[in-house]
Every structure is written in C-alpha cells, then in structure tokens.
Amino acid sequence: MEEKTKILIVEDEMIIAANISLQLTNLGYEITGIIPRAEEVLPLIRECQPDIVLMDINLKGDMDGIDLAHLIQNEYKLPIIFLTANSDEAHFNRAKTANPYGFISKPFKKLDLQRVIELTVIRLREEKGLEKNGTLENEIPFILSDSIFVRSHDKMVKVNIQDILYIEAERNYCKIHCKDKEHLLVATLKDLEEKLVVNNLMRIHRSFIVNLFHIDEIANSHVVIAKKAIPISADLKKQLLLHIQKI
C-alpha cells in the first residue's frame, strides 16, 4: 500500500482549518495536526515530520506565516503552501521570498485546494526521484515550430504552443500553464526563453513568459491572462507594447 502524504495545517481560524482537514482527509491525505500559532509549529514538525505544510500567511501573534516559513525552510526545507485572504502585490512579493510551492487565495473552492496539493505531491515525487539519480539536471523539451514535447512521468506529451497561457519559474522548475492542464519542467526560465524562439511568447518578468495572444488586460504593473494577474517589469513593458504592435 502506498504511504499517505502527511500534511500539517497551520491556520488560526479553526472552522476553516477543520474544513480543510476534512476535505484533505476525504482526498486520501493524512493530517498530522492543526496548529493555530506559529510558535507551536517547529516542535510539531520535529515530532510528526509532515511532507507538506499548508499555512495561513496572517497568523495571530508575534510571527506571521511568512516569517515562520523562512524558519521552516532553514531547518527542514519542507514544501510550504500559503493560504491568504490578502492577494495584493506587496504581500505576494514578500511571500515569494519564502519560496512557497503554491498559493491558495481565500475564499477557495475544494478543487483549488485539491489541485495545488496534487501539483505539490507530484513535484515532491519528481524531486525525490531526481535526488536518487544524482543532482538536478535541466530537462529542456523537444521544440517544434508549433508545439513542444514535455516529459510526463515515463512518456513525452505534446503541448501546442497556442494552448500555452504562460510559463512560470518556480525554484529549479518551470510550470507551463495551459488552458486545461499544467506541466512541470526541470529547467530554468532563461533556458526555456533561449530555446522557445516563438513570436507570440515573450518574457515580461524575471519569473514569467507569457503568450501574447492570451493577454486580456495590460495594467501599469501587470497583465491579466485567464483571470490571473501576472507582474510585468517596468523596463519590459515598453518592449511588450512594441512587440504587440508588430504582431
């Protein structure tokens, strides 16, 4: 029998925490505990050794979730998924410094929770597999004129470039967001940018490449694709506007 993934919930709103615990238990995960205060988390991690920490950013007390995440990463390097009711850019940028595996905005749907946890579990398994085989090596996909082939477990899967919404850098990985699916690559965004010489794909931020055909809005500091706000660097915004005029 496959061992269950163990998840620690750090949330000071106990009704929300209990609801999350019930949903994750029904999905087949093991809940190692529900902790409301940051100060109680590290001792429990030592005792229970969870695989994933699901944590609210806005915890009551002297330490918030971002400060705690830095401590957890320094001691245990566990994957952290942030829960947050505050999605403004300042909070997001500060939270990114803790290198979380994902964000879930409150209020959230069960499917949002399920997908983020599943993606994190996949990444954990792939990282453990790569560690067993040695150091992480870049996995640049096979690139054709209108599509790319990316590895999915033990096979290569075709992804049409026109279906790519945007590509996001995450640690040693890139996540390719498509209309109906996401793909993880062991590659840097810089490597992908050099290989993906496609007219409608453009890097607009150190962490994002976007498909220009899917941009719905262009604001002062971000663009919107499929209802997601993606930050844009000030020096790249002019290039973006010029590039859009050409295509």
PDB file of N, CA, C and O in Angstrom, residues 149-185:
ATOM      1  N   PHE A 149       7.365  19.069 -26.818  1.00  0.00           N
ATOM      2  CA  PHE A 149       7.118  17.809 -26.141  1.00  0.00           C
ATOM      3  C   PHE A 149       7.769  17.872 -24.767  1.00  0.00           C
ATOM      4  O   PHE A 149       8.972  18.131 -24.650  1.00  0.00           O
ATOM      5  N   VAL A 150       6.961  17.659 -23.726  1.00  0.00           N
ATOM      6  CA  VAL A 150       7.473  17.711 -22.361  1.00  0.00           C
ATOM      7  C   VAL A 150       7.304  16.342 -21.711  1.00  0.00           C
ATOM      8  O   VAL A 150       6.393  15.583 -22.052  1.00  0.00           O
ATOM      9  N   ARG A 151       8.191  16.058 -20.774  1.00  0.00           N
ATOM     10  CA  ARG A 151       8.147  14.761 -20.109  1.00  0.00           C
ATOM     11  C   ARG A 151       7.035  14.739 -19.061  1.00  0.00           C
ATOM     12  O   ARG A 151       6.895  15.658 -18.264  1.00  0.00           O
ATOM     13  N   SER A 152       6.262  13.671 -19.081  1.00  0.00           N
ATOM     14  CA  SER A 152       5.240  13.437 -18.070  1.00  0.00           C
ATOM     15  C   SER A 152       5.411  12.006 -17.587  1.00  0.00           C
ATOM     16  O   SER A 152       5.046  11.059 -18.282  1.00  0.00           O
ATOM     17  N   HIS A 153       6.044  11.876 -16.415  1.00  0.00           N
ATOM     18  CA  HIS A 153       6.382  10.558 -15.866  1.00  0.00           C
ATOM     19  C   HIS A 153       7.309   9.827 -16.844  1.00  0.00           C
ATOM     20  O   HIS A 153       8.395  10.264 -17.092  1.00  0.00           O
ATOM     21  N   ASP A 154       6.869   8.747 -17.456  1.00  0.00           N
ATOM     22  CA  ASP A 154       7.752   7.965 -18.316  1.00  0.00           C
ATOM     23  C   ASP A 154       7.471   8.162 -19.801  1.00  0.00           C
ATOM     24  O   ASP A 154       7.851   7.338 -20.627  1.00  0.00           O
ATOM     25  N   LYS A 155       6.782   9.237 -20.170  1.00  0.00           N
ATOM     26  CA  LYS A 155       6.474   9.469 -21.579  1.00  0.00           C
ATOM     27  C   LYS A 155       6.602  10.949 -21.918  1.00  0.00           C
ATOM     28  O   LYS A 155       6.706  11.797 -21.051  1.00  0.00           O
ATOM     29  N   MET A 156       6.623  11.244 -23.233  1.00  0.00           N
ATOM     30  CA  MET A 156       6.679  12.612 -23.707  1.00  0.00           C
ATOM     31  C   MET A 156       5.293  13.016 -24.203  1.00  0.00           C
ATOM     32  O   MET A 156       4.642  12.272 -24.948  1.00  0.00           O
ATOM     33  N   VAL A 157       4.838  14.190 -23.796  1.00  0.00           N
ATOM     34  CA  VAL A 157       3.497  14.662 -24.122  1.00  0.00           C
ATOM     35  C   VAL A 157       3.599  15.913 -24.993  1.00  0.00           C
ATOM     36  O   VAL A 157       4.382  16.826 -24.694  1.00  0.00           O
ATOM     37  N   LYS A 158       2.806  15.964 -26.045  1.00  0.00           N
ATOM     38  CA  LYS A 158       2.812  17.117 -26.956  1.00  0.00           C
ATOM     39  C   LYS A 158       1.962  18.247 -26.374  1.00  0.00           C
ATOM     40  O   LYS A 158       0.836  18.045 -25.935  1.00  0.00           O
ATOM     41  N   VAL A 159       2.523  19.452 -26.372  1.00  0.00           N
ATOM     42  CA  VAL A 159       1.816  20.645 -25.925  1.00  0.00           C
ATOM     43  C   VAL A 159       1.833  21.659 -27.059  1.00  0.00           C
ATOM     44  O   VAL A 159       2.910  22.083 -27.496  1.00  0.00           O
ATOM     45  N   ASN A 160       0.667  22.030 -27.553  1.00  0.00           N
ATOM     46  CA  ASN A 160       0.591  23.039 -28.611  1.00  0.00           C
ATOM     47  C   ASN A 160       0.934  24.407 -28.038  1.00  0.00           C
ATOM     48  O   ASN A 160       0.397  24.807 -27.002  1.00  0.00           O
ATOM     49  N   ILE A 161       1.813  25.123 -28.716  1.00  0.00           N
ATOM     50  CA  ILE A 161       2.239  26.429 -28.221  1.00  0.00           C
ATOM     51  C   ILE A 161       1.061  27.386 -28.108  1.00  0.00           C
ATOM     52  O   ILE A 161       0.989  28.203 -27.193  1.00  0.00           O
ATOM     53  N   GLN A 162       0.095  27.274 -29.024  1.00  0.00           N
ATOM     54  CA  GLN A 162      -1.064  28.171 -28.965  1.00  0.00           C
ATOM     55  C   GLN A 162      -1.917  27.926 -27.718  1.00  0.00           C
ATOM     56  O   GLN A 162      -2.681  28.796 -27.285  1.00  0.00           O
ATOM     57  N   ASP A 163      -1.765  26.738 -27.082  1.00  0.00           N
ATOM     58  CA  ASP A 163      -2.524  26.438 -25.861  1.00  0.00           C
ATOM     59  C   ASP A 163      -1.818  26.914 -24.592  1.00  0.00           C
ATOM     60  O   ASP A 163      -2.409  26.889 -23.504  1.00  0.00           O
ATOM     61  N   ILE A 164      -0.557  27.320 -24.715  1.00  0.00           N
ATOM     62  CA  ILE A 164       0.181  27.804 -23.544  1.00  0.00           C
ATOM     63  C   ILE A 164      -0.318  29.197 -23.179  1.00  0.00           C
ATOM     64  O   ILE A 164      -0.330  30.105 -24.003  1.00  0.00           O
ATOM     65  N   LEU A 165      -0.742  29.357 -21.928  1.00  0.00           N
ATOM     66  CA  LEU A 165      -1.165  30.670 -21.448  1.00  0.00           C
ATOM     67  C   LEU A 165       0.041  31.471 -20.966  1.00  0.00           C
ATOM     68  O   LEU A 165       0.257  32.598 -21.390  1.00  0.00           O
ATOM     69  N   TYR A 166       0.827  30.851 -20.081  1.00  0.00           N
ATOM     70  CA  TYR A 166       2.051  31.487 -19.597  1.00  0.00           C
ATOM     71  C   TYR A 166       2.941  30.428 -18.964  1.00  0.00           C
ATOM     72  O   TYR A 166       2.498  29.312 -18.667  1.00  0.00           O
ATOM     73  N   ILE A 167       4.206  30.780 -18.776  1.00  0.00           N
ATOM     74  CA  ILE A 167       5.185  29.884 -18.167  1.00  0.00           C
ATOM     75  C   ILE A 167       5.741  30.594 -16.937  1.00  0.00           C
ATOM     76  O   ILE A 167       6.137  31.753 -17.013  1.00  0.00           O
ATOM     77  N   GLU A 168       5.765  29.887 -15.827  1.00  0.00           N
ATOM     78  CA  GLU A 168       6.137  30.481 -14.547  1.00  0.00           C
ATOM     79  C   GLU A 168       7.352  29.776 -13.953  1.00  0.00           C
ATOM     80  O   GLU A 168       7.420  28.550 -13.932  1.00  0.00           O
ATOM     81  N   ALA A 169       8.330  30.554 -13.499  1.00  0.00           N
ATOM     82  CA  ALA A 169       9.516  29.988 -12.861  1.00  0.00           C
ATOM     83  C   ALA A 169       9.221  29.673 -11.403  1.00  0.00           C
ATOM     84  O   ALA A 169       8.639  30.482 -10.682  1.00  0.00           O
ATOM     85  N   GLU A 170       9.629  28.471 -10.963  1.00  0.00           N
ATOM     86  CA  GLU A 170       9.482  28.062  -9.567  1.00  0.00           C
ATOM     87  C   GLU A 170      10.714  27.261  -9.162  1.00  0.00           C
ATOM     88  O   GLU A 170      10.882  26.127  -9.546  1.00  0.00           O
ATOM     89  N   ARG A 171      11.597  27.927  -8.400  1.00  0.00           N
ATOM     90  CA  ARG A 171      12.842  27.293  -7.964  1.00  0.00           C
ATOM     91  C   ARG A 171      13.605  26.740  -9.165  1.00  0.00           C
ATOM     92  O   ARG A 171      13.938  27.464 -10.071  1.00  0.00           O
ATOM     93  N   ASN A 172      13.884  25.429  -9.152  1.00  0.00           N
ATOM     94  CA  ASN A 172      14.620  24.809 -10.265  1.00  0.00           C
ATOM     95  C   ASN A 172      13.685  24.317 -11.361  1.00  0.00           C
ATOM     96  O   ASN A 172      14.116  23.586 -12.250  1.00  0.00           O
ATOM     97  N   TYR A 173      12.436  24.732 -11.287  1.00  0.00           N
ATOM     98  CA  TYR A 173      11.428  24.246 -12.214  1.00  0.00           C
ATOM     99  C   TYR A 173      10.807  25.388 -13.003  1.00  0.00           C
ATOM    100  O   TYR A 173      10.895  26.547 -12.633  1.00  0.00           O
ATOM    101  N   CYS A 174      10.149  25.012 -14.084  1.00  0.00           N
ATOM    102  CA  CYS A 174       9.234  25.905 -14.785  1.00  0.00           C
ATOM    103  C   CYS A 174       7.890  25.200 -14.875  1.00  0.00           C
ATOM    104  O   CYS A 174       7.828  23.996 -15.145  1.00  0.00           O
ATOM    105  N   LYS A 175       6.843  25.952 -14.624  1.00  0.00           N
ATOM    106  CA  LYS A 175       5.494  25.406 -14.730  1.00  0.00           C
ATOM    107  C   LYS A 175       4.835  26.007 -15.966  1.00  0.00           C
ATOM    108  O   LYS A 175       4.706  27.226 -16.081  1.00  0.00           O
ATOM    109  N   ILE A 176       4.444  25.146 -16.899  1.00  0.00           N
ATOM    110  CA  ILE A 176       3.770  25.594 -18.120  1.00  0.00           C
ATOM    111  C   ILE A 176       2.269  25.529 -17.875  1.00  0.00           C
ATOM    112  O   ILE A 176       1.702  24.445 -17.677  1.00  0.00           O
ATOM    113  N   HIS A 177       1.631  26.675 -17.861  1.00  0.00           N
ATOM    114  CA  HIS A 177       0.184  26.757 -17.640  1.00  0.00           C
ATOM    115  C   HIS A 177      -0.527  26.763 -18.987  1.00  0.00           C
ATOM    116  O   HIS A 177      -0.328  27.684 -19.796  1.00  0.00           O
ATOM    117  N   CYS A 178      -1.345  25.748 -19.221  1.00  0.00           N
ATOM    118  CA  CYS A 178      -2.140  25.675 -20.455  1.00  0.00           C
ATOM    119  C   CYS A 178      -3.609  25.894 -20.120  1.00  0.00           C
ATOM    120  O   CYS A 178      -3.977  26.092 -18.957  1.00  0.00           O
ATOM    121  N   LYS A 179      -4.446  25.832 -21.128  1.00  0.00           N
ATOM    122  CA  LYS A 179      -5.870  26.096 -20.923  1.00  0.00           C
ATOM    123  C   LYS A 179      -6.497  25.100 -19.957  1.00  0.00           C
ATOM    124  O   LYS A 179      -7.346  25.462 -19.147  1.00  0.00           O
ATOM    125  N   ASP A 180      -6.076  23.835 -20.046  1.00  0.00           N
ATOM    126  CA  ASP A 180      -6.744  22.813 -19.236  1.00  0.00           C
ATOM    127  C   ASP A 180      -5.787  21.937 -18.436  1.00  0.00           C
ATOM    128  O   ASP A 180      -6.199  20.955 -17.824  1.00  0.00           O
ATOM    129  N   LYS A 181      -4.487  22.301 -18.422  1.00  0.00           N
ATOM    130  CA  LYS A 181      -3.531  21.445 -17.731  1.00  0.00           C
ATOM    131  C   LYS A 181      -2.268  22.235 -17.412  1.00  0.00           C
ATOM    132  O   LYS A 181      -2.022  23.280 -18.001  1.00  0.00           O
ATOM    133  N   GLU A 182      -1.467  21.708 -16.476  1.00  0.00           N
ATOM    134  CA  GLU A 182      -0.179  22.300 -16.143  1.00  0.00           C
ATOM    135  C   GLU A 182       0.906  21.235 -16.285  1.00  0.00           C
ATOM    136  O   GLU A 182       0.681  20.065 -16.014  1.00  0.00           O
ATOM    137  N   HIS A 183       2.091  21.679 -16.731  1.00  0.00           N
ATOM    138  CA  HIS A 183       3.219  20.765 -16.903  1.00  0.00           C
ATOM    139  C   HIS A 183       4.424  21.319 -16.161  1.00  0.00           C
ATOM    140  O   HIS A 183       4.697  22.519 -16.211  1.00  0.00           O
ATOM    141  N   LEU A 184       5.164  20.438 -15.496  1.00  0.00           N
ATOM    142  CA  LEU A 184       6.362  20.848 -14.769  1.00  0.00           C
ATOM    143  C   LEU A 184       7.614  20.409 -15.522  1.00  0.00           C
ATOM    144  O   LEU A 184       7.699  19.266 -15.989  1.00  0.00           O
ATOM    145  N   LEU A 185       8.587  21.312 -15.622  1.00  0.00           N
ATOM    146  CA  LEU A 185       9.850  21.014 -16.282  1.00  0.00           C
ATOM    147  C   LEU A 185      10.999  21.300 -15.325  1.00  0.00           C
ATOM    148  O   LEU A 185      10.985  22.295 -14.606  1.00  0.00           O
TER     149      LEU A 185
END
